[in-house]
Short mmCIF file of C-alpha atoms in Angstrom, two decimals:
data_model
loop_
_atom_site.label_atom_id
_atom_site.label_comp_id
_atom_site.label_asym_id
_atom_site.label_seq_id
_atom_site.Cartn_x
_atom_site.Cartn_y
_atom_site.Cartn_z
CA MET A 143 3.58 17.94 -5.20
CA GLU A 144 0.35 15.76 -3.81
CA VAL A 145 -0.35 16.55 0.00
CA ILE A 146 -2.19 13.73 2.22
CA SER A 147 -4.40 15.78 4.29
CA HIS A 148 -5.83 14.60 7.47
CA ALA A 149 -8.25 17.13 7.25
CA GLN A 150 -10.33 15.79 4.39
CA VAL A 151 -10.87 12.65 6.26
CA TYR A 152 -14.49 11.61 6.95
CA ASN A 153 -15.68 8.36 8.03
CA ASN A 154 -12.76 6.69 8.07
CA CYS A 155 -11.97 7.88 3.87
CA TYR A 156 -10.71 10.32 2.02
CA ILE A 157 -13.22 12.81 0.22
CA GLN A 158 -11.23 12.11 -3.16
CA GLU A 159 -12.85 15.26 -5.25
CA GLU A 160 -11.32 17.70 -2.39
CA LEU A 161 -7.90 16.01 -1.63
CA MET A 162 -5.95 16.31 -4.89
CA ASP A 163 -6.10 16.86 -8.83
CA ILE A 164 -4.52 14.14 -10.51
CA SER A 165 -2.95 16.08 -13.53
CA SER A 166 -1.35 12.72 -14.96
CA GLY A 167 -4.41 10.65 -15.49
CA PRO A 168 -5.98 7.08 -14.85
CA CYS A 169 -3.74 4.80 -14.18
CA SER A 170 -0.14 6.63 -13.79
CA SER A 171 2.42 4.85 -11.78
CA SER A 172 4.30 8.22 -11.44
CA ILE A 173 3.70 10.71 -9.04
CA ASN A 174 5.12 13.56 -10.64
CA GLY A 175 3.13 16.38 -11.78
CA ILE A 176 0.44 15.46 -9.05
CA THR A 177 -0.35 19.05 -7.19
CA SER A 178 -2.51 19.73 -4.22
CA SER A 179 -5.98 21.04 -5.14
CA THR A 180 -6.38 22.61 -1.59
CA GLY A 181 -4.65 25.91 -2.45
CA LYS A 182 -2.32 25.63 0.96
CA PRO A 183 1.12 26.69 1.70
CA PRO A 184 3.63 23.81 1.04
CA ALA A 185 3.48 21.14 3.62
CA LYS A 186 6.09 20.77 6.69
CA TYR A 187 6.82 17.81 5.44
CA SER A 188 7.35 18.48 1.61
CA ASP A 189 10.89 18.48 0.65
CA PRO A 190 12.15 14.95 0.39
CA SER A 191 16.20 16.63 -0.34
CA THR A 192 16.42 17.46 3.38
CA ILE A 193 15.37 13.44 4.32
CA GLU A 194 18.52 11.69 6.09
CA PRO A 195 17.99 7.89 5.53
CA PRO A 196 16.68 6.39 8.94
CA ALA A 197 19.01 3.65 10.57
CA SER A 198 16.46 1.38 11.49
CA LEU A 199 13.16 0.07 11.37
CA HIS A 200 12.42 1.35 14.68
CA GLU A 201 13.32 5.47 13.46
CA LEU A 202 11.50 4.84 10.64
CA ILE A 203 8.20 4.21 12.70
CA THR A 204 9.24 6.93 14.98
CA ARG A 205 10.18 9.32 12.13
CA LEU A 206 6.41 8.24 10.34
CA HIS A 207 4.56 8.94 14.00
CA GLU A 208 6.27 12.65 13.33
CA VAL A 209 5.56 13.02 10.15
CA PHE A 210 2.03 11.91 10.56
CA GLU A 211 1.49 14.84 13.45
CA SER A 212 1.30 16.96 10.55
CA ASP A 213 -2.24 18.07 9.25
CA ASP A 214 -0.53 17.85 5.41
CA ILE A 215 1.71 15.52 3.96
CA SER A 216 3.48 15.15 0.73
CA VAL A 217 3.53 11.73 -0.70
CA GLU A 218 6.74 12.61 -2.34
CA TYR A 219 8.16 12.90 1.05
CA VAL A 220 6.73 9.87 2.32
CA GLN A 221 7.56 7.80 -0.25
CA LYS A 222 11.20 9.11 -0.40
CA LEU A 223 11.54 8.35 3.61
CA MET A 224 10.17 4.82 2.90
CA THR A 225 12.51 3.95 -0.24
CA SER A 226 15.81 5.55 2.21
CA TYR A 227 15.07 2.75 4.83
CA LYS A 228 17.65 -0.18 3.80
CA SER A 229 15.93 -3.31 5.15
CA ASN A 230 17.56 -4.97 7.75
CA ARG A 231 15.85 -8.76 8.03
CA LYS A 232 16.96 -8.95 11.72
CA GLU A 233 14.59 -5.93 12.51
CA TRP A 234 11.67 -6.83 10.85
CA LYS A 235 11.93 -10.77 10.67
CA LYS A 236 9.51 -10.95 13.77
CA TYR A 237 6.73 -9.76 11.82
CA ALA A 238 7.39 -11.67 8.87
CA LYS A 239 4.80 -14.39 9.01
CA PHE A 240 4.19 -17.02 6.03
CA ASP A 241 1.18 -19.21 5.18
CA GLN A 242 1.66 -21.85 2.51
CA PHE A 243 -2.28 -20.89 1.10
CA ARG A 244 -2.12 -17.39 0.64
CA TYR A 245 -0.07 -14.27 1.21
CA THR A 246 -0.31 -12.85 4.80
CA ARG A 247 -0.90 -9.02 6.29
CA ASN A 248 0.84 -8.53 9.70
CA LEU A 249 0.32 -5.22 11.32
CA VAL A 250 3.59 -3.77 12.77
CA ASP A 251 2.13 -0.21 13.59
CA ALA A 252 -1.19 1.01 14.03
CA GLY A 253 0.02 4.70 13.58
CA ASN A 254 -2.07 6.23 16.43
CA GLY A 255 -5.29 5.60 13.86
CA LYS A 256 -3.63 7.93 11.25
CA PHE A 257 -2.53 5.48 8.99
CA ASN A 258 -1.18 1.55 9.21
CA LEU A 259 2.23 0.18 8.77
CA MET A 260 2.23 -3.75 7.75
CA ILE A 261 4.11 -6.34 6.29
CA LEU A 262 2.69 -8.42 3.64
CA CYS A 263 4.59 -11.92 2.98
CA TRP A 264 4.38 -13.66 -0.19
CA ASN A 265 5.19 -17.21 -0.54
CA GLU A 266 6.51 -18.61 -4.18
CA GLY A 267 3.58 -17.53 -6.80
CA GLN A 268 1.28 -15.59 -4.42
CA GLY A 269 -0.46 -12.95 -5.48
CA SER A 270 -3.45 -10.53 -4.82
CA SER A 271 -6.54 -10.18 -6.91
CA ILE A 272 -7.33 -6.76 -8.54
CA HIS A 273 -8.13 -4.45 -5.57
CA SER A 274 -9.18 -0.88 -4.63
CA HIS A 275 -7.85 0.79 -1.59
CA ALA A 276 -10.88 2.61 -0.18
CA ASN A 277 -9.93 6.02 -0.73
CA SER A 278 -6.29 5.55 1.04
CA HIS A 279 -2.65 6.46 0.18
CA CYS A 280 -0.82 3.61 -0.29
CA PHE A 281 2.92 2.81 -0.16
CA LEU A 282 4.43 -0.35 -1.11
CA LYS A 283 8.33 -1.11 -0.55
CA VAL A 284 10.21 -4.39 -0.88
CA ILE A 285 11.90 -5.43 1.56
CA ASP A 286 13.01 -8.64 0.40
CA GLY A 287 12.86 -10.64 -3.27
CA LYS A 288 11.06 -8.99 -5.45
CA VAL A 289 7.21 -8.13 -6.57
CA LYS A 290 5.21 -7.86 -9.87
CA GLU A 291 2.35 -5.20 -9.84
CA GLU A 292 -0.08 -4.87 -12.65
CA LEU A 293 -2.31 -2.01 -12.59
CA PHE A 294 -5.74 -1.68 -14.51
CA GLU A 295 -8.18 1.06 -15.29
CA TRP A 296 -11.36 1.38 -13.11
CA PRO A 297 -14.07 -0.94 -15.08
CA ASP A 298 -16.97 1.46 -16.98
CA SER A 299 -18.72 -1.46 -17.87
CA GLU A 300 -18.82 -5.03 -18.38
CA GLY A 301 -16.00 -6.80 -20.09
CA THR A 302 -12.33 -7.83 -19.97
CA MET A 303 -10.51 -4.93 -17.67
CA LYS A 304 -7.88 -2.73 -19.42
CA LYS A 305 -4.32 -3.28 -17.94
CA CYS A 306 -2.51 -0.14 -18.92
CA ALA A 307 1.13 -0.89 -16.60
CA GLU A 308 3.18 -3.24 -15.60
CA ASN A 309 6.17 -2.68 -12.89
CA GLU A 310 8.27 -4.72 -11.16
CA TYR A 311 10.14 -4.14 -7.72
CA ASP A 312 13.00 -5.17 -6.29
CA LYS A 313 14.60 -4.62 -2.65
CA ASP A 314 14.27 -1.31 -1.39
CA GLN A 315 12.40 0.19 -4.04
CA CYS A 316 8.70 1.70 -2.92
CA ALA A 317 6.01 2.27 -4.87
CA TYR A 318 3.03 4.61 -4.68
CA ILE A 319 -0.87 4.33 -5.56
CA ASN A 320 -4.59 5.54 -5.01
CA ASP A 321 -7.67 4.93 -6.46
CA SER A 322 -7.40 8.40 -8.29
CA LEU A 323 -4.62 6.37 -10.04
CA GLY A 324 -6.33 3.13 -10.84
CA LEU A 325 -6.06 -0.60 -9.44
CA HIS A 326 -3.61 -2.72 -8.85
CA ARG A 327 -2.69 -6.31 -8.46
CA VAL A 328 0.25 -7.69 -6.83
CA GLU A 329 2.28 -10.76 -6.78
CA ASN A 330 5.44 -12.70 -6.19
CA VAL A 331 6.06 -14.12 -9.65
CA SER A 332 9.44 -16.08 -8.76
CA HIS A 333 9.16 -19.73 -8.03
CA ILE A 334 11.81 -20.54 -5.90
CA ASN A 335 12.12 -17.33 -4.08
CA LYS A 336 9.86 -15.52 -1.36
CA ALA A 337 9.03 -12.06 -1.11
CA VAL A 338 8.30 -9.76 1.92
CA THR A 339 6.97 -6.12 1.30
CA LEU A 340 6.73 -3.40 3.63
CA HIS A 341 3.13 -1.40 3.45
CA LEU A 342 1.91 2.19 4.66
CA TYR A 343 -1.85 3.01 4.39
CA SER A 344 -3.18 6.34 5.23
CA PRO A 345 -6.03 6.57 6.32
CA PRO A 346 -6.35 2.69 7.76
CA PHE A 347 -9.48 0.74 6.14
CA ASP A 348 -10.49 -2.83 6.90
CA VAL A 349 -12.82 -3.34 3.48
CA CYS A 350 -11.77 -2.64 -0.05
CA GLN A 351 -13.26 -3.63 -3.49
CA CYS A 352 -11.62 -6.91 -5.36
CA PHE A 353 -12.42 -7.27 -8.78
CA ASP A 354 -12.66 -9.83 -11.46
CA GLU A 355 -10.65 -9.30 -14.29
CA ARG A 356 -12.67 -11.07 -16.68
CA THR A 357 -16.24 -9.02 -16.41
CA GLY A 358 -15.23 -6.22 -14.10
CA LYS A 359 -17.60 -6.98 -11.30
CA ALA A 360 -16.67 -6.06 -8.21
CA VAL A 361 -17.07 -7.54 -4.48
CA THR A 362 -16.20 -5.62 -1.24
CA SER A 363 -13.88 -7.86 0.53
CA LYS A 364 -13.19 -7.12 4.76
CA VAL A 365 -9.04 -7.23 5.16
CA THR A 366 -7.79 -9.11 8.06
CA PHE A 367 -4.60 -9.33 9.87
CA TRP A 368 -2.37 -12.54 9.88
CA SER A 369 -0.54 -11.21 12.78
CA LYS A 370 -0.02 -8.04 15.21
CA TYR A 371 3.17 -6.72 16.48
CA GLY A 372 4.56 -10.46 15.65
CA ARG A 373 1.60 -12.21 17.57
CA ARG A 374 -1.04 -14.49 15.30
CA THR A 375 -4.58 -12.97 15.40
CA PRO A 376 -7.86 -15.20 15.63
CA PHE A 377 -8.49 -14.20 12.11
CA GLY A 378 -7.93 -15.61 8.59
CA ARG A 379 -7.96 -18.86 10.21
CA ASN A 380 -10.21 -20.59 7.65
CA PRO A 381 -10.90 -20.04 3.78
CA ASP A 382 -13.91 -17.73 4.47
CA GLU A 383 -11.61 -15.34 6.05
CA ALA A 384 -8.78 -15.09 3.76
CA GLY A 385 -7.92 -11.50 3.91
CA CYS A 386 -8.17 -8.90 1.26
CA CYS A 387 -8.40 -10.16 -2.31
CA VAL A 388 -6.35 -13.33 -2.43
CA ILE A 389 -4.57 -15.54 -4.89
CA GLU A 390 -3.92 -18.62 -3.92
CA ASN A 391 -0.06 -20.11 -4.80
CA ASN A 392 0.03 -20.78 -8.64
#
């Protein structure tokens, strides 16, 4: 069982080598077999079988706040909780803001500084570049449409980056990644349907690394919100403030 430990947060990032022991190796998209290296007793929120599905997005947010009040949280528990929420467009449509040129990041809840919950909106053919997650835990749940995720190993030299897995996620499926598992790229490959995804990041971050697939070279990118709590922000209004690692429509 992998544990999200708030006690390991330092300067808004996780001390990766103390947090977890990734027994499944780099670029694994599965969380099975991942164990905590802290030697602590089981986390309070550690048994996914005890989860009752939240009846609404509001209840999901309330439950997430309760979970993240704990110092140690099971990754499997959070993933199951997010998976168990059944998407209802009426509950999240106020946060779903699309842009014709790039995908958008729309803040839903700031999580008292322990997590950010946001909705990402993908027009047809839009996607991210290959990117890291600043030592944050990342949960991605599809709430409308379908997305493709490509997983990559961290580059250890210049040259074409190695893709090690590819997954497609349908509505109500939930994926998980952190930097120990590798890097990823997310894309709405449909040319006729939009896609909407619900993301949780713990701890929150405002910069990440974006990678050139051909060379493996990285650049640091500041991430911004297209909207907060359903209201447009002043950020991201020009191409120089596009947010996190954006690919325009294909």
